[in-house]
XYZ file of C-alpha atoms in Angstrom:
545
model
C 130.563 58.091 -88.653
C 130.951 54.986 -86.569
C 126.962 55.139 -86.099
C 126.411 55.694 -89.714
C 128.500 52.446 -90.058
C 126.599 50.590 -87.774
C 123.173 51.190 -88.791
C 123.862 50.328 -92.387
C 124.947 46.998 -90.678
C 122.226 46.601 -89.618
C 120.053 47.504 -91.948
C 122.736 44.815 -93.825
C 121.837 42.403 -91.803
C 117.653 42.621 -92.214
C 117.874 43.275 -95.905
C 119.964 39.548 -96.453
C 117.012 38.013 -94.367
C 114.282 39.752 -95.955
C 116.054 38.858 -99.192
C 116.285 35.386 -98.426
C 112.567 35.324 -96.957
C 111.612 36.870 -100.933
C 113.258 34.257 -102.944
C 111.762 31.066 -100.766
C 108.265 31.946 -100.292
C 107.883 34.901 -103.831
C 109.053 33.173 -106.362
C 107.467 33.901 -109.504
C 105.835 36.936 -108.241
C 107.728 39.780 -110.050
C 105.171 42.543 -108.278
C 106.086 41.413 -104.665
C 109.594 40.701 -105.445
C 110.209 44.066 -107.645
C 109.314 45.572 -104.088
C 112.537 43.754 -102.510
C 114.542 44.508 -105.829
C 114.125 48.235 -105.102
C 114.835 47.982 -101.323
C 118.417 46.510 -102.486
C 118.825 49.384 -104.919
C 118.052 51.695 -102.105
C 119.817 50.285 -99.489
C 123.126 50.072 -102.129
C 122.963 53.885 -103.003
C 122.677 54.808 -99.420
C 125.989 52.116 -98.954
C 127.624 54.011 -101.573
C 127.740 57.231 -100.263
C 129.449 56.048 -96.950
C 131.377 53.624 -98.370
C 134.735 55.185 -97.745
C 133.363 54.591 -93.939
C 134.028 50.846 -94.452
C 137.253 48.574 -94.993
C 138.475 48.047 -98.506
C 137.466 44.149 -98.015
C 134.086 44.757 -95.980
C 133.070 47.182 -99.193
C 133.429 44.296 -101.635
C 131.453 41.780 -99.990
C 128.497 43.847 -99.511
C 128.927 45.016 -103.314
C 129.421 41.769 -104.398
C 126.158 40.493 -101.554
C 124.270 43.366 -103.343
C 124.743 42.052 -107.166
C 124.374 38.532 -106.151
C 120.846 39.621 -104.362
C 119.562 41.762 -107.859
C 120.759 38.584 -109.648
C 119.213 36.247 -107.780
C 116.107 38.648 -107.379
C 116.090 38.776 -111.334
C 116.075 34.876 -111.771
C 113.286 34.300 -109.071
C 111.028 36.444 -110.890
C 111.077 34.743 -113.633
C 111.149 31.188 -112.613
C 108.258 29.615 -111.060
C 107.490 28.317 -107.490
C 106.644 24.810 -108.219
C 108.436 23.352 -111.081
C 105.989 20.577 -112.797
C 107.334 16.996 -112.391
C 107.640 16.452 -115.848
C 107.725 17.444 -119.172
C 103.930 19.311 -120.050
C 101.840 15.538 -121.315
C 102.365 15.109 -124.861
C 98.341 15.687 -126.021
C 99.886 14.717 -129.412
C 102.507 13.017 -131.460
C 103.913 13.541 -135.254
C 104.104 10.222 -136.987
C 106.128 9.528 -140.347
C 104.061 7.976 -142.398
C 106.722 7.461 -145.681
C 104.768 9.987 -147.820
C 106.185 13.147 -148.837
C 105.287 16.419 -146.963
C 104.913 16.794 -143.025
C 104.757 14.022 -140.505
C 101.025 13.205 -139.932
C 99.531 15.063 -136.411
C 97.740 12.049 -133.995
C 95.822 13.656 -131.427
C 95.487 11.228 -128.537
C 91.546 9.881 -128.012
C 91.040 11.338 -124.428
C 92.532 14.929 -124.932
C 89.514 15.041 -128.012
C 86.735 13.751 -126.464
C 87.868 15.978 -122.950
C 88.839 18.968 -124.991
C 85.803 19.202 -127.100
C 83.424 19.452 -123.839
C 85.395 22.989 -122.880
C 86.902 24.174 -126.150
C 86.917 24.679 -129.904
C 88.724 23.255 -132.425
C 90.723 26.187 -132.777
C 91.445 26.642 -129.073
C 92.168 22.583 -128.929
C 94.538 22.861 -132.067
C 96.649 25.805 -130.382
C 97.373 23.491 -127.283
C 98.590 20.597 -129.315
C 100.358 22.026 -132.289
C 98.064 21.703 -135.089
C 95.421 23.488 -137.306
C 91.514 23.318 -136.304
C 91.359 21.622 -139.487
C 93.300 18.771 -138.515
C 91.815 18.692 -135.039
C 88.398 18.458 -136.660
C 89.658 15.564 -139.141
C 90.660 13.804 -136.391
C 87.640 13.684 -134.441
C 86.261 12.648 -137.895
C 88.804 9.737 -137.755
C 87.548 8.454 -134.608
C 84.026 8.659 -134.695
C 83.912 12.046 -132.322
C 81.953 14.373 -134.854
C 79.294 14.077 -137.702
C 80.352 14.745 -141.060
C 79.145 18.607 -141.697
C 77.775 19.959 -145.088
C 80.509 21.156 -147.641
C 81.394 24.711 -146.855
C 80.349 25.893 -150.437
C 77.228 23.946 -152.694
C 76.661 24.397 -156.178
C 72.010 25.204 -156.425
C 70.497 25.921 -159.319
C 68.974 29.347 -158.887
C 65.047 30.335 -160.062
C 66.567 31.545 -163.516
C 68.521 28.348 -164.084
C 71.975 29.350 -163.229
C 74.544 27.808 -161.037
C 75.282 29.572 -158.245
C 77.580 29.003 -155.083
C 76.134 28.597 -152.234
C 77.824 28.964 -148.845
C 76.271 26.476 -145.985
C 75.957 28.166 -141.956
C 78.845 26.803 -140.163
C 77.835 23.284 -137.828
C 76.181 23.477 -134.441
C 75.370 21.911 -131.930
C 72.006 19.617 -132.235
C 69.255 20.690 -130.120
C 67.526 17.870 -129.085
C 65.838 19.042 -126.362
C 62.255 20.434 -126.883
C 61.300 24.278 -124.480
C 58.985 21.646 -122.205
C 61.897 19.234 -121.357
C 64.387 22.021 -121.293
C 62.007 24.000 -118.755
C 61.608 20.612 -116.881
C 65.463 20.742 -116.224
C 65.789 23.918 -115.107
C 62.880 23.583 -112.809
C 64.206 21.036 -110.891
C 67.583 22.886 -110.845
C 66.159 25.777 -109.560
C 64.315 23.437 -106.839
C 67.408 21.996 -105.433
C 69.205 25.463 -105.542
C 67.067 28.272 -105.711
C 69.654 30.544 -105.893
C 71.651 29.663 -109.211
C 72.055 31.953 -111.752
C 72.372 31.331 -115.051
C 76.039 30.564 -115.258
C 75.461 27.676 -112.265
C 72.391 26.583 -114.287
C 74.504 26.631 -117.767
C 77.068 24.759 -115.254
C 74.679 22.136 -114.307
C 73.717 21.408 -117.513
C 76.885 20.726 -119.291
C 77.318 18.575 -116.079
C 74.582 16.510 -117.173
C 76.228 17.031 -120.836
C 73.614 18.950 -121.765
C 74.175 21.591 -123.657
C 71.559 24.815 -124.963
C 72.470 28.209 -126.381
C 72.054 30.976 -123.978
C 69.154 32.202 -125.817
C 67.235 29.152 -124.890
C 68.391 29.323 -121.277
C 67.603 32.493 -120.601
C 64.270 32.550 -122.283
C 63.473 29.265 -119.945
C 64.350 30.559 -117.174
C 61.959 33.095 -117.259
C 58.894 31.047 -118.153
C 60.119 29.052 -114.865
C 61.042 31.634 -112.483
C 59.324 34.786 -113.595
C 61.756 38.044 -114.684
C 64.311 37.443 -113.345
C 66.740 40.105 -111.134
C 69.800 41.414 -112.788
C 70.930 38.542 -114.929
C 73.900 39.389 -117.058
C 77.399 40.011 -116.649
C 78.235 39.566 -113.003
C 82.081 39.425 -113.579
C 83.926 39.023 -110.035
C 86.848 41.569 -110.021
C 90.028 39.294 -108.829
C 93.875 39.561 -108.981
C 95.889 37.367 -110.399
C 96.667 33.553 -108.449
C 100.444 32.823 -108.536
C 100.764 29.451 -108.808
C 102.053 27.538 -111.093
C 99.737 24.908 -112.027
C 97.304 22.790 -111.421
C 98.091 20.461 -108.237
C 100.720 22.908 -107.319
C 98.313 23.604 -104.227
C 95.224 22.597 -103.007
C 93.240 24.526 -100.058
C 91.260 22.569 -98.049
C 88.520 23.853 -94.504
C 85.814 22.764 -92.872
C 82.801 24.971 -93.042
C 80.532 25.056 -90.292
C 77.484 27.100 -90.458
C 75.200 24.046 -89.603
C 77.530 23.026 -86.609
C 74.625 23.730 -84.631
C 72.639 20.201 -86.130
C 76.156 18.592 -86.167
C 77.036 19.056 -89.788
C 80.191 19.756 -91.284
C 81.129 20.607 -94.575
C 85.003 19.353 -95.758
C 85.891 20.646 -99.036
C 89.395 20.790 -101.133
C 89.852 23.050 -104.485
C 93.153 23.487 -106.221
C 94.459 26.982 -106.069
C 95.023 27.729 -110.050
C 91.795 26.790 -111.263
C 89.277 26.622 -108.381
C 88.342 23.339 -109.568
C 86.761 21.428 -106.576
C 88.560 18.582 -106.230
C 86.543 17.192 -103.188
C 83.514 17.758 -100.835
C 81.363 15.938 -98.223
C 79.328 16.883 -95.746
C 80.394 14.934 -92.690
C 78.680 14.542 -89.513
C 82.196 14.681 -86.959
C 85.014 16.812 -87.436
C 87.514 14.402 -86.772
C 91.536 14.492 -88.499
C 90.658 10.644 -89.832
C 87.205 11.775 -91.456
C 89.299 14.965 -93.395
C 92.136 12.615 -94.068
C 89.493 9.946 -95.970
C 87.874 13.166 -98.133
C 91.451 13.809 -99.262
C 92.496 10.088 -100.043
C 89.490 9.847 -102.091
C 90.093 12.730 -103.871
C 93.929 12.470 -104.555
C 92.432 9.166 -106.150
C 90.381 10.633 -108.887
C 92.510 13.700 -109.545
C 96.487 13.026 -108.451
C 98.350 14.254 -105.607
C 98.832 17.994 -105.106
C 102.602 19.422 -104.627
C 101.605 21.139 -101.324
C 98.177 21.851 -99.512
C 97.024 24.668 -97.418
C 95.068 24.745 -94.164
C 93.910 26.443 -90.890
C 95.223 25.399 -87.516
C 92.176 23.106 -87.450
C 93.386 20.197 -85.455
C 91.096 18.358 -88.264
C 93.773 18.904 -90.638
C 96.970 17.279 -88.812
C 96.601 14.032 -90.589
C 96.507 15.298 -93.862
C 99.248 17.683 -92.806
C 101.437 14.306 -91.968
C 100.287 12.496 -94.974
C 101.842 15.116 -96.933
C 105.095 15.814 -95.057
C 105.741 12.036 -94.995
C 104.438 11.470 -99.180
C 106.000 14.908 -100.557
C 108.745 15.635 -98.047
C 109.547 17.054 -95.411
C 111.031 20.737 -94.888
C 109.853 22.061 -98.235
C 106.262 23.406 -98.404
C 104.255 20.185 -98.351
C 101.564 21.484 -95.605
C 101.491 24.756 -95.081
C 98.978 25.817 -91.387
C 98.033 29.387 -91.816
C 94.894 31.333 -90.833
C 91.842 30.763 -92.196
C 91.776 34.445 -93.469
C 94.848 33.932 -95.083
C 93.082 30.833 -97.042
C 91.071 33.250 -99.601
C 90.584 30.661 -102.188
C 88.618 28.390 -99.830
C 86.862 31.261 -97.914
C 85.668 32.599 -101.404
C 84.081 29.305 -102.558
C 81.979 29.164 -99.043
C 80.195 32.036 -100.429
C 79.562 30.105 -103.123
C 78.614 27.091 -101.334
C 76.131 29.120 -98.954
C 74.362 30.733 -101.355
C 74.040 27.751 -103.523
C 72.801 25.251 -100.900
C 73.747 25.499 -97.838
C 71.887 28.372 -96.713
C 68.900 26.986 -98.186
C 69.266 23.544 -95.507
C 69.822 26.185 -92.595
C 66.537 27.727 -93.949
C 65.227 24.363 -93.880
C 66.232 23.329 -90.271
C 65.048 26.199 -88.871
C 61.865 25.706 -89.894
C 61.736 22.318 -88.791
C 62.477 23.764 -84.905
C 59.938 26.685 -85.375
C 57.565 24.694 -86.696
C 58.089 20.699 -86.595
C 58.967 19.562 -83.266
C 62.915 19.727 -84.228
C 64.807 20.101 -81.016
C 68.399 20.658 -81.753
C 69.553 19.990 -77.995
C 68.122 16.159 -78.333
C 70.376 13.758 -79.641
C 67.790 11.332 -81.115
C 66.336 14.210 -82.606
C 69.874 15.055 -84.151
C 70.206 11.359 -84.964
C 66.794 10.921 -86.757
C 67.943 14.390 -88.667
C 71.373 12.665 -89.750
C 69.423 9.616 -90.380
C 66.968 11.109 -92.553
C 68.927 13.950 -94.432
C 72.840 13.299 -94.933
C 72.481 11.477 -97.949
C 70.399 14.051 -99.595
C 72.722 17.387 -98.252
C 75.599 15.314 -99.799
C 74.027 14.666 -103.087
C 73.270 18.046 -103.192
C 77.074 18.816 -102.855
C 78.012 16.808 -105.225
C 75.302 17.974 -107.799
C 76.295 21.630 -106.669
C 80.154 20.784 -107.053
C 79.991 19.301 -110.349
C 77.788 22.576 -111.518
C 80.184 24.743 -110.433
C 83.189 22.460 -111.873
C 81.443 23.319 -115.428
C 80.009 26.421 -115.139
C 81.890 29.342 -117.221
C 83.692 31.846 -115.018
C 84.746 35.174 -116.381
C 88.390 36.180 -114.789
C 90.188 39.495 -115.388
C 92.478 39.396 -118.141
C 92.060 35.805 -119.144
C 89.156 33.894 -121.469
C 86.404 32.981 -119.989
C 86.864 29.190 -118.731
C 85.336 26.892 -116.416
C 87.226 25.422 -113.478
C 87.319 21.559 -114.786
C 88.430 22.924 -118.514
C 91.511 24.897 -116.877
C 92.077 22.108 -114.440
C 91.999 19.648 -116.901
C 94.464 21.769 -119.859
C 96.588 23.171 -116.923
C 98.298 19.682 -117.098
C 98.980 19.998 -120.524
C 100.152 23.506 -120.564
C 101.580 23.767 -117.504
C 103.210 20.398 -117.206
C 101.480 17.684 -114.955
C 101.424 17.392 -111.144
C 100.205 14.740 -109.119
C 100.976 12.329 -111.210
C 103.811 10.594 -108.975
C 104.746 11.603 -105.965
C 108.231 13.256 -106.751
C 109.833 16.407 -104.509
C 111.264 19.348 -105.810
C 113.538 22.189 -104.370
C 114.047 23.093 -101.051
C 111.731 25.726 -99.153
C 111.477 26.425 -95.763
C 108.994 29.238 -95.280
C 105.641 29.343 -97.438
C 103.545 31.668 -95.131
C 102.356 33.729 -98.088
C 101.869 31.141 -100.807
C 98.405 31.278 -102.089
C 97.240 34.181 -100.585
C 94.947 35.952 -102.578
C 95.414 39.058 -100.219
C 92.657 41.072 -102.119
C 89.530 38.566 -101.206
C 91.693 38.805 -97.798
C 90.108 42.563 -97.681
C 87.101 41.545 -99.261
C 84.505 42.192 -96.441
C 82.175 39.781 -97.610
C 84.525 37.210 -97.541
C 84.972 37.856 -94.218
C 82.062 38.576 -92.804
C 80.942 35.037 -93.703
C 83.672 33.963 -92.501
C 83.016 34.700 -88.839
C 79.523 33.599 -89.269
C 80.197 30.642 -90.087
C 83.147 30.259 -88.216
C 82.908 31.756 -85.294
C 86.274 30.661 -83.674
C 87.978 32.371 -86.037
C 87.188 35.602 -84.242
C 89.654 34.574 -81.479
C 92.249 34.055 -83.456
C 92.290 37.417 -85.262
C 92.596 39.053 -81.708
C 95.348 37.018 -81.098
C 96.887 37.983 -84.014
C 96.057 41.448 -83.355
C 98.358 40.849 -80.388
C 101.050 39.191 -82.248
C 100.325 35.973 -79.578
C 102.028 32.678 -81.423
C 99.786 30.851 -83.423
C 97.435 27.496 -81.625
C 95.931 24.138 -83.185
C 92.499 25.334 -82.679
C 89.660 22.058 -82.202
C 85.936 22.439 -83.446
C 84.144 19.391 -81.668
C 81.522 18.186 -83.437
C 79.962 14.591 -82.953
C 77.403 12.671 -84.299
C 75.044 11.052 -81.602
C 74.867 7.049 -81.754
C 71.721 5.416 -82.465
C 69.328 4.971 -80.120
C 67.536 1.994 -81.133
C 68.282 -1.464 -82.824
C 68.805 -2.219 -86.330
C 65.540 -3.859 -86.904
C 63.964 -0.696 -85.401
C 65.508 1.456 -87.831
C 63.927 -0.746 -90.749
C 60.424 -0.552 -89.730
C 60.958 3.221 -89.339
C 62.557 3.057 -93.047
C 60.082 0.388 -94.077
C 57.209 3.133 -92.904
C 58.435 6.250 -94.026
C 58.011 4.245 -97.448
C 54.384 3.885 -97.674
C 54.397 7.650 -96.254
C 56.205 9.613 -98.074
C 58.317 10.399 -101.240
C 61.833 9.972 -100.020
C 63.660 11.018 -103.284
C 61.693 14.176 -103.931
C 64.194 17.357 -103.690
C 61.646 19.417 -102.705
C 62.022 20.922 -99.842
C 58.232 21.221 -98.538
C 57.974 17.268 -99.080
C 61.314 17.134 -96.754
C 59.280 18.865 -94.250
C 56.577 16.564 -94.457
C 59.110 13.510 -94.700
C 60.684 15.147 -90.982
C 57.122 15.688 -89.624
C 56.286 11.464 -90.851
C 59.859 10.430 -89.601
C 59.488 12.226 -85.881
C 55.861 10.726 -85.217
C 57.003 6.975 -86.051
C 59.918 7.685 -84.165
C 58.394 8.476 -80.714
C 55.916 5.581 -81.379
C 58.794 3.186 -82.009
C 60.977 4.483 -79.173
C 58.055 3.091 -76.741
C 59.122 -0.551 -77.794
C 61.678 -0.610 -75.147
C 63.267 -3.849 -75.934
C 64.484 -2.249 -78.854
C 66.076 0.336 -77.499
C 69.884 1.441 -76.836
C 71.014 1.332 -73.372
């Protein structure tokens, strides 16, 4: 009996710590936590039947250890992991206005004009307490929407009578003629060839330009032909636990054109994928990462916590949170990069939308144009002449994706910048002031979305892209302790003078069409570049030591 007593000890003694381990780093997730809620139960009726084995006083505590655990078990599923830092922004306000009936509904300026690029009247009206009606009125008010035609007109009909007519409900003008509309999505397609029509739709409404999806699709195919299987392509995902927008933010480097010394920094929040940041950077350096962030905490507020690899690239944005949000609760949390779904899934994304089409590009340049990715003045002419345009195409490409529709399991169909954007008035804001909030020690599994952690695909690209990574899951294999991994990657300095560099500029002018997003004229423009630069480089006087 002594070794019954013992093991249930034990067993005691690892169900308090897994307990504990539950309630800091589950909180709000009733599946994982109804997991730990039945291992209590368990453990208790096993406890029961030997509990004549323990001391009248020992028995009570773990009784009374065991209710406390379901009760606190109970209240963590139901609470959420990061409380906002205030109340949810008042979108609206009820003003007397010494009339009789109900106070008058103001809707503030910015919520309407905001809310009316992502959602109806109706949707708007259920976030702020009022009546489609009244949300409509108000836009009326303020100069946000054209008077429509009454909803019923009186005609006289072709035997003389008075009839009722009922007018089509308002939409949205269509300025655009099929040629300029066709024109757009041309030059979409050029810059990323492989957008589909919910990244086109996305890029449009960037632009604020918006055409019915009849339109789009029936441009699309005078443009690019039939096109391949061009419906529904709903992505299958479970459900992110957090609790709001700027709760958490992932941020990574990706590096699939390492090879030509380019890498790509990006940070999305966590709730609604909305990408909150992304350059393409020619180092890899903590200070470089650290500047991406500032600018983007800037434009969009301060996340509660932030998630990262054991990129050594990340340590000063790891300090810059631990010394803004606090220490010894969450603020940066290091963890593999398979671990960091929500990032890894928008690489995809980012590969298939542009970045495998510049790795398409450079490789043609060495097969074909002289490129010679082992020469630093070849690398720096390459910086030189295409940085600029890889990071406009981000930022084109991000602000797409920021308005393109995405269709979720379970939930309406919302793009990541309307979500991001109503998450602060449903959810309560974040980021707004840097304020802490409770205590937590260990977030390992905090935004983990562990089914994109199986997704194959996911990973797959992950390793080719990042092929360090491969290391690292060995040593996790072998349960070694985790290591600040460093990806060196430096730009080249220039090898010639300032002035030399304008008459290469001043050249390339007369030449070629620097703006043009195709990428055959980039070929050419490369092909210009590299000729003038050899000729130049013989003007030794000019040139670096």
């Amino acid at each position: 009996m002594s070794q019954v007593v013992n093991n249930l000890r034990a067993a005691f003694q690892k169900l308090t710590s897994d307990v504990d381990r539950a309630l800091l780093t589950r909180v709000g997730n009733q599946e994982q936590l109804s997991i730990v809620w039945n291992e209590v139960l368990r453990f208790y009726e096993a406890a029961e039947i030997n509990k004549e084995a323990f001391s009248a006083v020992e028995w009570s505590t773990i009784s009374q250890a065991i209710k406390d655990m379901v009760a606190y078990l109970d209240a963590a599923a139901l609470a959420s992991a990061d409380p906002p830092e205030a109340l949810p922004l008042a979108a609206a306000q009820r003003v007397m206005t010494g009339r009789k009936g109900r106070p008058r509904v103001e809707i503030h300026r910015e919520v309407l004009i905001e809310g009316s690029l992502h959602r109806s009247n109706e949707a708007i009206g259920e976030v702020v307490g009022c009546s489609a009606r009244t949300v409509r009125r108000r836009k009326l008010e303020q100069g946000l929407a054209a008077p429509a035609l009454p909803v019923f007109e009186e005609q006289v009909d072709e035997n003389g009578d008075i009839v009722l007519h009922r007018n089509p409900p308002p939409r949205r003008e269509q300025t655009l003629t099929d040629e300029e509309l066709d024109f757009l999505v041309q030059e979409i397609l050029t810059r990323f060839p492989n957008f589909g029509q919910s990244m086109i739709n996305g890029a449009l409404r960037s632009a604020s330009i918006y055409v019915t999806r009849e339109r789009l699709v029936a441009s699309y195919i005078r443009v690019h032909g039939a096109p391949r299987p061009f419906g529904d392509n709903t992505i299958t995902r479970r459900k992110y636990s957090v609790a709001g927008a700027n709760s958490l933010w992932h941020h990574d480097g990706q590096h699939g054109l390492i090879k030509y010394k380019f890498v790509i920094h990006c940070f999305i929040d966590g709730l609604s994928r909305f990408i909150t940041g992304i350059r393409v950077n020619t180092n890899n350096r903590a200070a470089t990462v650290l500047d991406l962030f500032l600018d983007a905490i800037s434009k969009h507020g301060c996340p509660s916590r932030a998630r990262g690899d054991h990129g050594t690239e990340n340590l000063l944005v790891a300090a810059w949170m631990e010394e803004h949000q606090g220490p010894d609760r969450g603020s940066y949390i290091f963890g593999r990069s398979v671990h960091n779904t929500r990032i890894e899934r928008l690489w995809v994304d980012v590969t298939q939308g542009f970045g495998k089409k510049w790795k398409e590009f450079f490789l043609d340049l060495e097969m074909q144009c002289g490129l010679d990715p082992q020469d630093p003045m070849h690398i720096w002419l390459l910086h030189h002449l295409f940085l600029d345009a890889l990071n406009r195409d981000a930022t084109v490409w991000a602000e797409a994706w920021n308005s393109h529709i995405m269709k979720i399991d379970g939930q309406p169909n919302r793009s990541p910048r309307d979500m991001f954007f109503f998450s602060m008035m449903e959810n309560g804001p974040r980021g707004m002031q840097y304020l802490l909030d409770e205590h937590i020690e260990d977030l390992a599994n905090y935004g983990v979305d562990w089914e994109d952690a199986d997704n194959p695909q996911i990973m797959q690209h992950l390793l080719a892209n990042n092929p360090h990574e491969a290391d690292d899951r060995a040593r996790a294999a072998r349960n070694l302790p985790p290591r600040m991994n460093e990806v060196v990657c430096e730009a080249p300095p220039a090898p010639m003078l300032p002035p030399l560099v304008q008459i290469l500029d001043q050249a390339l002018l007369t030449r070629v069409n620097l703006q043009s997003d195709d990428m055959g004229v980039r070929q050419i423009v490369w092909m210009e570049a590299l000729n003038i630069f050899v000729h130049l480089l013989g003007h030794a006087q000019f040139i670096l030591p």
